[in-house]
Each structure stands twice: as structure tokens, then as C-alpha cells.
CSV table of C-alpha atoms and ligand atoms in Angstrom, one decimal:
chain,number,residue,atom,x,y,z
A,218,MET,CA,-36.0,-26.2,8.4
A,219,SER,CA,-34.0,-29.7,9.0
A,220,THR,CA,-30.4,-29.6,10.1
A,221,THR,CA,-29.7,-30.8,6.2
A,222,SER,CA,-31.8,-28.4,4.8
A,223,THR,CA,-30.2,-25.5,6.8
A,224,ALA,CA,-27.0,-26.6,5.9
A,225,ALA,CA,-27.7,-26.5,2.1
A,226,ALA,CA,-29.1,-23.2,2.5
A,227,SER,CA,-26.0,-21.7,4.1
A,228,ALA,CA,-23.9,-23.3,1.3
A,229,THR,CA,-26.1,-21.7,-1.1
A,230,ASP,CA,-25.6,-18.3,0.9
A,231,ARG,CA,-22.1,-18.8,0.7
A,232,SER,CA,-21.9,-19.5,-3.1
A,233,GLU,CA,-24.2,-16.5,-3.8
A,234,ALA,CA,-21.7,-14.5,-1.8
A,235,ALA,CA,-18.8,-15.8,-3.6
A,236,ARG,CA,-20.5,-15.1,-6.7
A,237,ALA,CA,-21.2,-11.6,-5.8
A,238,PHE,CA,-17.5,-10.8,-4.7
A,239,LEU,CA,-16.1,-12.0,-7.8
A,240,ALA,CA,-18.7,-10.2,-9.9
A,241,ASP,CA,-17.8,-6.9,-8.2
A,242,PHE,CA,-14.1,-7.5,-8.3
A,243,ARG,CA,-14.7,-8.1,-12.0
A,244,SER,CA,-16.4,-4.7,-12.5
A,245,MET,CA,-14.1,-2.9,-10.2
A,246,SER,CA,-11.3,-4.0,-12.3
A,247,THR,CA,-12.7,-2.2,-15.7
A,248,PHE,CA,-11.8,1.2,-14.1
A,249,GLY,CA,-8.4,2.2,-15.4
A,250,ALA,CA,-8.1,-1.1,-17.3
A,251,THR,CA,-4.9,-1.6,-19.4
A,252,ALA,CA,-4.4,-3.6,-22.3
A,253,GLY,CA,-1.9,-5.7,-20.6
A,254,GLY,CA,-4.8,-6.8,-18.2
A,255,GLY,CA,-3.8,-4.4,-15.4
A,256,VAL,CA,-5.1,-1.2,-14.1
A,257,ASP,CA,-3.7,2.5,-14.3
A,258,ARG,CA,-5.4,4.4,-11.4
A,259,GLN,CA,-3.1,6.8,-10.1
A,260,ALA,CA,-4.1,8.8,-7.2
A,261,GLY,CA,-6.6,11.4,-7.9
A,262,THR,CA,-6.7,11.0,-11.6
A,263,ALA,CA,-10.0,10.6,-13.3
A,264,ALA,CA,-9.7,6.8,-13.1
A,265,ASP,CA,-9.3,7.0,-9.4
A,266,GLY,CA,-12.2,9.1,-9.3
A,267,GLN,CA,-14.4,6.6,-11.2
A,268,THR,CA,-13.3,3.7,-8.9
A,269,ARG,CA,-14.2,5.8,-6.0
A,270,ASN,CA,-17.6,6.6,-7.4
A,271,TRP,CA,-18.3,2.8,-8.4
A,272,PHE,CA,-17.3,1.8,-4.6
A,273,ARG,CA,-19.6,4.3,-3.4
A,274,GLY,CA,-22.5,3.2,-5.4
A,275,LEU,CA,-21.7,-0.4,-4.2
A,276,VAL,CA,-21.6,0.4,-0.6
A,277,GLU,CA,-24.6,2.7,-0.6
A,278,GLY,CA,-26.5,0.0,-2.0
A,279,HIS,CA,-25.9,-1.8,0.7
A,280,GLY,CA,-27.0,0.9,3.4
A,281,PHE,CA,-23.5,2.4,4.1
A,282,GLU,CA,-23.0,6.1,4.5
A,283,VAL,CA,-20.0,7.5,2.4
A,284,ARG,CA,-17.9,10.5,3.5
A,285,TYR,CA,-14.4,12.0,2.9
A,286,ASP,CA,-11.8,13.7,4.8
A,287,ALA,CA,-9.8,16.7,4.2
A,288,VAL,CA,-7.2,14.4,2.1
A,289,GLY,CA,-9.6,12.5,0.1
A,290,ASN,CA,-9.9,9.3,2.5
A,291,GLN,CA,-13.0,7.9,1.6
A,292,PHE,CA,-15.1,6.3,4.7
A,293,ALA,CA,-17.9,4.0,4.1
A,294,LEU,CA,-19.8,3.8,7.5
A,295,LEU,CA,-22.1,1.1,8.5
A,296,GLU,CA,-23.8,1.8,11.6
A,297,LEU,CA,-25.0,-1.2,13.4
A,298,ILE,CA,-25.2,0.2,17.1
A,299,PRO,CA,-26.1,4.1,17.3
A,300,GLY,CA,-23.3,5.8,19.5
A,301,ALA,CA,-20.9,2.9,19.4
A,302,PRO,CA,-16.9,3.1,18.5
A,303,TYR,CA,-16.1,2.3,15.1
A,304,VAL,CA,-13.9,-1.0,13.6
A,305,ALA,CA,-12.2,0.3,10.6
A,306,MET,CA,-11.2,-2.0,7.8
A,307,GLY,CA,-9.4,-0.8,4.8
A,308,SER,CA,-7.1,-0.5,2.0
A,309,HIS,CA,-6.6,1.4,-1.4
A,310,LEU,CA,-8.1,1.6,-4.8
A,311,ASP,CA,-5.4,3.9,-6.3
A,312,SER,CA,-2.5,1.9,-8.2
A,313,GLN,CA,0.9,2.0,-9.8
A,314,PRO,CA,1.0,3.1,-13.4
A,315,LEU,CA,0.6,-0.1,-15.2
A,316,GLY,CA,-0.4,-1.9,-12.0
A,317,GLY,CA,-2.0,-4.9,-11.1
A,318,ARG,CA,-5.9,-5.6,-10.3
A,319,PHE,CA,-5.4,-6.8,-7.0
A,320,ASP,CA,-3.0,-4.5,-5.0
A,321,GLY,CA,-4.8,-2.6,-2.7
A,322,ALA,CA,-8.1,-3.0,-4.4
A,323,TYR,CA,-8.6,-6.6,-3.2
A,324,GLY,CA,-8.4,-5.5,0.3
A,325,VAL,CA,-11.0,-2.5,0.1
A,326,LEU,CA,-13.5,-4.8,-1.6
A,327,THR,CA,-12.9,-7.8,0.9
A,328,ALA,CA,-13.4,-5.4,3.5
A,329,ALA,CA,-16.9,-4.2,2.2
A,330,HIS,CA,-18.0,-7.5,1.5
A,331,ALA,CA,-17.1,-8.8,5.0
A,332,ALA,CA,-19.1,-5.9,6.5
A,333,ILE,CA,-22.1,-6.7,4.2
A,334,ARG,CA,-22.0,-10.3,5.4
A,335,LEU,CA,-21.7,-9.2,8.9
A,336,LYS,CA,-24.8,-6.8,8.5
A,337,GLU,CA,-26.6,-9.9,7.9
A,338,ALA,CA,-25.6,-11.8,11.2
A,339,ALA,CA,-24.9,-8.8,13.2
A,340,GLN,CA,-26.2,-10.4,16.7
A,341,GLY,CA,-23.9,-9.8,19.5
A,342,ALA,CA,-22.0,-6.7,17.5
A,343,LYS,CA,-20.5,-4.1,19.9
A,344,PHE,CA,-19.2,-1.8,17.4
A,345,ASN,CA,-20.1,0.2,14.1
A,346,ILE,CA,-18.0,-0.8,11.1
A,347,ALA,CA,-16.0,1.7,8.7
A,348,VAL,CA,-14.4,0.3,5.3
A,349,ILE,CA,-11.7,3.1,4.5
A,350,ASN,CA,-10.5,3.6,1.2
A,351,TRP,CA,-7.5,5.4,1.9
A,352,PHE,CA,-6.0,8.3,-0.5
A,353,ASN,CA,-2.8,7.6,-2.5
A,354,GLU,CA,-1.2,4.5,-0.8
A,355,GLU,CA,1.1,4.2,-3.9
A,356,GLY,CA,2.6,7.3,-3.8
A,357,CYS,CA,3.6,7.5,-7.6
A,358,ARG,CA,1.8,10.6,-8.5
A,359,PHE,CA,2.2,12.5,-5.2
A,360,LYS,CA,5.0,11.2,-3.0
A,361,PRO,CA,5.1,10.0,-0.4
A,362,SER,CA,3.1,6.6,-0.2
A,363,MET,CA,0.7,6.0,2.2
A,364,MET,CA,-0.3,9.6,2.1
A,365,GLY,CA,-4.0,9.3,3.2
A,366,SER,CA,-3.2,7.1,6.3
A,367,SER,CA,-0.2,9.3,7.2
A,368,VAL,CA,-2.3,12.2,7.6
A,369,PHE,CA,-4.9,10.0,9.6
A,370,THR,CA,-2.2,8.9,12.0
A,371,GLY,CA,-0.7,12.0,12.4
A,372,LYS,CA,2.6,11.5,10.8
A,373,LEU,CA,1.9,14.3,8.1
A,374,PRO,CA,0.3,17.6,8.2
A,375,ALA,CA,-3.1,17.6,6.1
A,376,GLU,CA,-1.9,21.1,4.6
A,377,GLN,CA,1.5,19.8,3.6
A,378,VAL,CA,-0.2,17.1,1.8
A,379,LEU,CA,-2.9,19.3,0.1
A,380,GLU,CA,0.1,21.5,-1.3
A,381,THR,CA,2.0,18.5,-2.6
A,382,THR,CA,2.5,18.9,-6.4
A,383,ASP,CA,2.8,15.9,-9.1
A,384,PRO,CA,5.4,16.4,-12.0
A,385,HIS,CA,3.1,18.8,-13.9
A,386,GLY,CA,2.4,21.0,-11.0
A,387,THR,CA,-1.2,19.9,-10.0
A,388,THR,CA,-1.6,20.0,-6.2
A,389,VAL,CA,-3.3,17.1,-4.3
A,390,ARG,CA,-6.1,19.7,-3.5
A,391,GLU,CA,-6.8,20.5,-6.9
A,392,ALA,CA,-6.7,16.7,-7.7
A,393,LEU,CA,-9.1,15.8,-5.1
A,394,GLU,CA,-11.4,18.6,-6.1
A,395,SER,CA,-11.3,17.8,-9.5
A,396,ILE,CA,-12.8,14.3,-8.9
A,397,GLY,CA,-15.1,15.7,-6.1
A,398,THR,CA,-13.8,13.4,-3.3
A,399,ILE,CA,-12.7,15.6,-0.4
A,400,GLY,CA,-14.5,16.8,2.6
A,401,ASP,CA,-14.3,17.5,6.5
A,402,PHE,CA,-15.1,14.2,8.1
A,403,SER,CA,-13.0,12.8,10.9
A,404,LEU,CA,-13.5,9.2,12.8
A,405,ASP,CA,-12.2,7.9,15.8
A,406,VAL,CA,-11.4,4.1,15.4
A,407,ALA,CA,-11.0,1.4,18.0
A,408,ALA,CA,-9.1,-1.1,15.8
A,409,TYR,CA,-8.2,-1.6,12.1
A,410,LEU,CA,-8.0,-4.5,9.8
A,411,GLU,CA,-6.6,-5.2,6.4
A,412,ILE,CA,-6.1,-7.9,4.0
A,413,HIS,CA,-3.9,-7.4,0.9
A,414,ILE,CA,-2.0,-9.8,-1.5
A,415,GLU,CA,1.3,-10.9,-0.5
A,416,GLN,CA,3.5,-9.4,-3.2
A,417,GLY,CA,5.8,-11.9,-2.6
A,418,ARG,CA,6.3,-15.9,-3.0
A,419,SER,CA,6.4,-17.3,0.5
A,420,LEU,CA,2.8,-18.2,0.9
A,421,GLU,CA,2.8,-20.1,-2.4
A,422,ASP,CA,6.1,-21.6,-1.9
A,423,ASP,CA,4.9,-23.1,1.5
A,424,GLY,CA,1.6,-24.1,0.1
A,425,LEU,CA,-0.5,-21.9,2.3
A,426,THR,CA,-3.5,-19.8,1.9
A,427,ILE,CA,-3.0,-16.9,4.6
A,428,GLY,CA,-0.4,-14.8,6.1
A,429,LEU,CA,-0.7,-13.7,9.3
A,430,VAL,CA,1.3,-10.5,9.3
A,431,GLU,CA,3.9,-10.4,12.3
A,432,SER,CA,5.9,-7.6,11.5
A,433,THR,CA,6.7,-4.7,8.9
A,434,TRP,CA,10.4,-4.5,7.4
A,435,GLY,CA,12.1,-1.2,8.0
A,436,ALA,CA,12.5,1.1,5.3
A,437,ASN,CA,14.2,4.2,4.0
A,438,LYS,CA,13.4,6.0,1.2
A,439,TYR,CA,15.2,9.3,0.2
A,440,GLU,CA,14.8,11.7,-2.6
A,441,PHE,CA,18.4,12.6,-3.8
A,442,VAL,CA,19.1,15.5,-6.2
A,443,VAL,CA,22.4,15.1,-8.1
A,444,HIS,CA,23.5,18.7,-9.8
A,445,GLY,CA,25.8,18.6,-12.7
A,446,GLU,CA,26.4,21.4,-15.1
A,447,GLN,CA,24.9,21.2,-18.8
A,448,ALA,CA,27.3,21.0,-21.6
A,449,HIS,CA,28.1,19.2,-25.0
A,450,THR,CA,28.4,15.8,-25.1
A,451,GLY,CA,31.0,15.6,-27.6
A,452,ALA,CA,32.7,19.1,-27.5
A,453,THR,CA,33.0,19.1,-23.9
A,454,VAL,CA,36.3,17.2,-22.7
A,455,ILE,CA,36.1,14.6,-20.0
A,456,ALA,CA,38.0,16.7,-17.5
A,457,ASP,CA,35.7,19.6,-17.8
A,458,ARG,CA,32.5,17.7,-17.1
A,459,HIS,CA,30.1,17.7,-14.1
A,460,ASP,CA,27.8,14.7,-15.6
A,461,ALA,CA,24.8,14.5,-13.3
A,462,LEU,CA,23.8,11.5,-14.9
A,463,LEU,CA,26.9,9.7,-14.3
A,464,GLY,CA,26.8,10.8,-10.7
A,465,ALA,CA,23.1,9.6,-10.5
A,466,SER,CA,24.1,6.0,-12.3
A,467,LEU,CA,26.9,5.5,-9.8
A,468,LEU,CA,24.2,6.1,-6.9
A,469,VAL,CA,21.8,3.5,-8.2
A,470,ALA,CA,24.7,0.9,-8.5
A,471,ALA,CA,25.9,1.7,-5.3
A,472,ALA,CA,22.5,1.1,-4.0
A,473,ARG,CA,22.6,-2.5,-5.5
A,474,ASP,CA,25.9,-3.3,-4.1
A,475,ILE,CA,25.0,-2.2,-0.7
A,476,ALA,CA,22.1,-5.1,-0.7
A,477,ASP,CA,24.5,-7.5,-2.0
A,478,GLU,CA,27.2,-6.6,0.6
A,479,PHE,CA,24.9,-6.0,3.6
A,480,SER,CA,22.3,-9.0,3.3
A,481,THR,CA,23.1,-11.4,5.9
A,482,GLU,CA,21.8,-15.3,6.3
A,483,GLU,CA,19.3,-13.7,9.0
A,484,HIS,CA,18.6,-10.4,7.8
A,485,ALA,CA,18.2,-9.2,4.1
A,486,VAL,CA,18.6,-5.9,2.7
A,487,ILE,CA,16.7,-4.8,-0.5
A,488,THR,CA,17.4,-1.6,-2.2
A,489,SER,CA,16.0,0.1,-5.2
A,490,CYS,CA,15.8,3.1,-7.5
A,491,GLY,CA,12.3,3.2,-8.7
A,492,GLU,CA,12.4,6.8,-10.0
A,493,PHE,CA,14.9,8.9,-12.0
A,494,THR,CA,14.3,12.0,-13.8
A,495,VAL,CA,17.0,13.5,-16.1
A,496,PHE,CA,17.5,16.9,-17.0
A,497,PRO,CA,17.2,18.2,-19.8
A,498,ASN,CA,17.1,14.5,-21.1
A,499,SER,CA,18.5,15.5,-24.9
A,500,PRO,CA,20.8,13.4,-26.9
A,501,VAL,CA,23.4,15.7,-27.2
A,502,VAL,CA,23.7,17.4,-23.7
A,503,VAL,CA,25.7,16.1,-20.6
A,504,ALA,CA,22.6,16.1,-18.0
A,505,SER,CA,22.8,19.1,-15.5
A,506,ARG,CA,20.3,17.5,-12.9
A,507,VAL,CA,19.0,14.2,-12.0
A,508,ASN,CA,16.5,13.5,-9.3
A,509,LEU,CA,16.2,10.0,-8.3
A,510,LEU,CA,14.5,8.2,-5.3
A,511,VAL,CA,16.7,5.5,-3.4
A,512,ASP,CA,14.9,2.8,-1.3
A,513,LEU,CA,16.7,0.5,1.3
A,514,ARG,CA,14.8,-2.1,3.3
A,515,SER,CA,15.6,-4.7,6.0
A,516,THR,CA,14.2,-6.5,8.7
A,517,ASP,CA,16.7,-5.5,11.2
A,518,PRO,CA,17.3,-2.0,12.4
A,519,ASP,CA,21.1,-2.4,12.9
A,520,VAL,CA,21.6,-4.0,9.6
A,521,LEU,CA,19.4,-1.3,8.0
A,522,ALA,CA,21.2,1.7,9.9
A,523,ALA,CA,24.8,0.2,8.7
A,524,ALA,CA,23.6,-0.1,5.0
A,525,ASP,CA,22.2,3.5,5.4
A,526,ALA,CA,25.5,4.8,6.6
A,527,GLU,CA,27.2,3.0,3.9
A,528,LEU,CA,25.1,4.6,1.2
A,529,HIS,CA,25.5,8.2,2.6
A,530,ARG,CA,29.5,7.2,2.8
A,531,ARG,CA,29.4,6.5,-1.0
A,532,VAL,CA,27.5,9.4,-1.8
A,533,ALA,CA,30.6,11.7,-0.9
A,534,ALA,CA,32.8,9.3,-2.9
A,535,ILE,CA,30.5,9.8,-6.0
A,536,GLU,CA,30.3,13.3,-5.7
A,537,GLN,CA,34.3,13.5,-6.1
A,538,ARG,CA,34.4,10.9,-8.8
A,539,ALA,CA,31.7,12.3,-11.3
A,540,SER,CA,32.3,16.0,-10.0
A,541,VAL,CA,28.8,16.6,-8.9
A,542,GLU,CA,26.9,17.9,-6.1
A,543,ILE,CA,24.5,15.5,-4.5
A,544,LYS,CA,21.7,16.9,-2.1
A,545,ARG,CA,19.2,14.8,-0.3
A,546,GLY,CA,15.5,15.7,-0.3
A,547,ALA,CA,12.7,14.5,1.1
A,548,GLU,CA,12.7,11.4,3.1
A,549,HIS,CA,9.9,8.6,4.0
A,550,VAL,CA,11.0,6.5,6.6
A,551,TRP,CA,9.5,3.5,8.5
A,552,ALA,CA,10.6,1.1,11.2
A,553,SER,CA,10.5,-2.6,11.5
A,554,LYS,CA,7.7,-2.9,14.0
A,555,ALA,CA,5.8,-6.0,15.1
A,556,TYR,CA,1.8,-6.0,14.7
A,557,ASP,CA,-0.5,-6.7,17.8
A,558,ALA,CA,0.1,-10.5,18.8
A,559,SER,CA,-3.4,-10.9,20.1
A,560,GLY,CA,-4.5,-10.0,17.0
A,561,MET,CA,-2.3,-12.6,15.1
A,562,LYS,CA,-3.9,-15.2,17.5
A,563,LEU,CA,-7.5,-14.5,17.0
A,564,ALA,CA,-6.7,-14.5,13.1
A,565,ALA,CA,-5.1,-17.8,13.7
A,566,ALA,CA,-8.1,-19.2,15.6
A,567,SER,CA,-10.5,-17.7,12.7
A,568,ALA,CA,-8.3,-19.7,10.0
A,569,ASP,CA,-8.4,-22.8,12.0
A,570,LYS,CA,-12.3,-22.6,12.3
A,571,LEU,CA,-12.1,-22.4,8.8
A,572,GLY,CA,-9.6,-25.2,8.1
A,573,LEU,CA,-7.3,-22.7,6.1
A,574,PRO,CA,-3.8,-23.2,6.2
A,575,TYR,CA,-1.9,-20.4,7.3
A,576,GLY,CA,1.7,-19.0,8.5
A,577,THR,CA,3.1,-16.1,9.7
A,578,VAL,CA,5.1,-13.7,7.5
A,579,ARG,CA,6.7,-10.0,7.5
A,580,THR,CA,5.7,-7.4,5.2
A,581,LEU,CA,8.4,-6.0,2.9
A,582,ALA,CA,6.0,-3.7,1.3
A,583,GLY,CA,4.4,-0.7,3.1
A,584,HIS,CA,0.7,-0.8,3.7
A,585,ASP,CA,-1.7,1.6,5.1
A,586,SER,CA,-1.9,-0.7,8.3
A,587,THR,CA,1.8,0.0,8.6
A,588,ASN,CA,0.8,3.5,9.8
A,589,MET,CA,-2.4,2.3,11.5
A,590,LYS,CA,-0.8,-0.4,13.7
A,591,ASP,CA,1.1,2.7,15.4
A,592,ILE,CA,-2.2,4.1,16.9
A,593,VAL,CA,-4.6,1.4,17.2
A,594,PRO,CA,-4.4,-2.2,17.7
A,595,THR,CA,-4.3,-3.7,14.0
A,596,ILE,CA,-4.5,-7.1,12.3
A,597,MET,CA,-2.8,-7.5,8.9
A,598,LEU,CA,-3.4,-10.6,6.8
A,599,PHE,CA,-2.0,-11.8,3.2
A,600,VAL,CA,-3.4,-14.0,0.4
A,601,PRO,CA,-0.9,-15.6,-1.9
A,602,SER,CA,0.3,-13.8,-5.2
A,603,VAL,CA,1.1,-16.1,-8.1
A,604,GLU,CA,5.0,-16.2,-8.4
A,605,GLY,CA,5.0,-13.1,-6.3
A,606,ILE,CA,4.4,-11.0,-9.0
A,607,SER,CA,3.5,-7.2,-8.0
A,608,HIS,CA,3.2,-3.6,-9.5
A,609,ASN,CA,3.2,-5.3,-12.5
A,610,GLU,CA,-0.1,-5.6,-14.8
A,611,LYS,CA,0.3,-9.7,-14.6
A,612,GLU,CA,-0.1,-9.6,-10.9
A,613,LEU,CA,-2.4,-12.5,-9.9
A,614,THR,CA,-4.3,-14.1,-7.0
A,615,SER,CA,-6.4,-17.2,-7.6
A,616,ASP,CA,-10.5,-16.9,-7.3
A,617,GLU,CA,-10.0,-19.5,-4.7
A,618,ASP,CA,-7.5,-17.7,-3.0
A,619,MET,CA,-9.4,-14.4,-2.9
A,620,LEU,CA,-12.7,-16.1,-1.5
A,621,ALA,CA,-10.6,-17.8,1.2
A,622,GLY,CA,-9.6,-14.7,2.1
A,623,VAL,CA,-13.0,-12.9,2.0
A,624,ASP,CA,-14.2,-15.8,4.3
A,625,LEU,CA,-11.5,-15.4,6.9
A,626,PHE,CA,-12.0,-11.8,6.9
A,627,THR,CA,-15.6,-12.2,7.5
A,628,GLU,CA,-15.1,-14.5,10.3
A,629,LEU,CA,-12.3,-12.2,11.6
A,630,LEU,CA,-14.6,-9.2,11.8
A,631,GLY,CA,-17.5,-11.1,13.3
A,632,ARG,CA,-14.9,-11.7,16.3
A,633,VAL,CA,-13.7,-8.2,16.4
A,634,ALA,CA,-17.4,-6.8,16.2
A,635,ARG,CA,-18.5,-9.1,19.1
A,636,GLY,CA,-15.5,-7.5,21.2
A,637,GLU,CA,-12.9,-10.7,21.2
A,638,PHE,CA,-10.3,-8.1,19.8
A,639,VAL,CA,-10.4,-4.9,21.6
B,131,GLV,C1,4.7,1.1,-0.3
B,131,GLV,O1,4.5,2.2,-0.2
B,131,GLV,C2,6.2,1.0,-0.4
B,131,GLV,O2,6.9,1.4,-0.6
B,131,GLV,O3,6.1,-0.4,0.0
B,132,MN,MN1,-1.0,-2.1,-1.4
B,133,MN,MN1,1.5,-1.1,-4.3
């Protein structure tokens, strides 16, 4: 074949690969599809199970073998060199309630397509490839988030996770058994790669296509239970009240004040209350109890510690003001920590080769790579999110940016597989 016709053939291959990716992305997005254009695939639900089965069919069609570990992490294994160690890539197919189509799912599908493309050109590969769909990254139905990768990295015991219940009392074990995605597989991995949508605005604002993630923000998440006493909303005089809903509301407002007061030019503090459950939640009843989750994040450990200490000081004041008792329950904490610098360089060299504009970013959101980077050399990449919209049915990444990410991830995987990272 002449050079021109070889180039034409490879351009055709690329556009076929791009079409195949977009077609698979569209098929995947039909599982748990919502009227507002998003998906609802909370961990261990029927919709999550359907997505997992669809993914299984997709990769088995390309010669992967699919296995599950004890907490439902789904491993798609591509053996290129019998007996060689594995490089893993992945993200998650579960979603928030009324979540977007891209969060997690883009990363799993990109990893699978990069592996499929590598299979066609695997000369020089020194590693086998695993694509991992981590169980319950989102942490909405079952807390905490990043559950499957937390067990894989030894941060949470599998037994504790399997006994964790959703608000209706269903355990993780029951949910996984009901969708048939539980097993006893385990895998040692030599390195981990993940690509995800940014879920923020910085790439779009800076006109960049690729974010090289240099570190995580630190995060402290606490479950609080505010205990009051059930009473009549009209008949009980104010002085006699122990209003759990008042106490919980003051805590929500305190968290917001702390974000405003502790953010500096250099280091922002971000706080939220994303979950709030009132008991008995009846119109003429002063609440006896509220369960809520407060989340504090910052890039700087000292700023985060100061904000955290202030939150706990305010808890004591709120107990007095609302005449309630506030107990702290489970916590989920991760530190601000760097990703592997040599991995960032390798990703930068890959982006240079493809002519893709890139910059460094930090991740505010947690990811499975937040856990994996603590046990193996890890590379984390972002593609832009339109207007930074995230955990929302309107979440969007353009086809062009998705495909640029797939090309880059394929290039990077090829280099990692040939031994350029570990
Ligand atoms: C993810 O789990 C997050 O809390 O960002
Ligand atoms: Mn995600
Ligand atoms: Mn998410």
C-alpha cells in the first residue's frame, strides 16, 4: 500500500472507531434513562444490573473475560500475554438519582474502547489489561461513595460493606445477589488509569481539551443525627421545644457560613449538605430527629482542618440554641494528595503527540482513582464538562471532546502497556 493509501486507511479506521464509540455510548445511555435526558442507575438497582450486563456483552464480544469480586466490582480482562501483570483502567457505571449520562460511564466505556484498539495493535505490550467497573462509586443508595474501590484498596472491609443497608433495609449483599454480579475474583494490578468528565468549568474556561489531574482536594464527610423531641407544632410553646429540624437547619447554614469565612484567595473551602431526612416529617409535628450529611472540602489540609474545627465548635452552640443533641455518626475522609508526577508527564507527552491542548487541574470530586492512587502508580485525566454542570440530567460533554479523550486514552494506554510508566 502507498503511504497515502495507508494514511487514508488509518483515517478510515479512526472514524470507524469513533462511530463505534459514539454508538456504544448512546446504547449505554438507554439503561436507566430519565425523561430529562439523564440516567438513574443507583448502585445495585435493576438499571445498574442491566447496564452491567450490557457492558459484559460488549466486552465479551471483543474477547474479554468478565469476573466479579466479593463486593461486585466488575473486571473485564483482556489477556495479551499469558502470565504478565495487569494494568487496570476504569470508573463506574452507577449514577446519582437523576444523574447525568457521562459521570463514570464515559470513563468505563473509554477504557474498554482504548483496550479494544490496543488489542488490534498490541506489539510490544508487556502487560495484560483489565477494565474495571467499580461498584457504587456514587454512594447515594449505599454510603459511603467509592465503595467498591475502597474495598479493593483495603480502606473498607468487604464484610462491613456487604452488610451496609439502603434506606429500605436492603443490604449490599442482597442488592448484588439480586442483579447477579457478585463473585470471588481478585486481581493484583501494576498501575491504574482513569478518565472522567471534569464536572467543573476550568477546562472549558481555559479552552483546553484535556485536564491532567495533579491532586485531589481533601474531603471530610460526616453523618450527623440531630435528636429532639416529637411535639405538636401549635400546642407546644416555644420554650418547651427540642426541635431537631431547627438544629439541623442551623447546621446546614453553619456549613455554608464556614465556606464563606474560611475560603482564602489561594485555598477555597467548599461545604454542602446533600442529604437531609426528617422524622417523622409530618405537617403538625415538631421533628424528633433529622439525619444529615455534611461535606467539607479544601485544597489545603490546614485550611480544611480549621474549617472542620469550626464546624465542630458550632455544633455545640447549635445544641444549646435549639435545645437538641447532635451526634456524629459515620465519616468518610480523604486527604489532599498528589497523583504520580511521571504519569502526568507521560499523559502530557501523549497529548502533545495528538496535538491536544491540555493543562493541569485538581479534582474536587472523589473518584475511584482517589483510592487507587494510594496503592499503585495512577494517572487521572479529565475532559471538559459543558458549563461545569454535574450530578444533573443536563450534564454534557461534546462528542468531539469525548472522542479526543478516547484517542488520548488509547495513546496513553499503548505507552503504559509497552512499559513506559511502570
Ligand atoms: C464522590 O464520591 C464525591 O464525594 O465527590
Ligand atoms: Mn464519577
Ligand atoms: Mn458522580
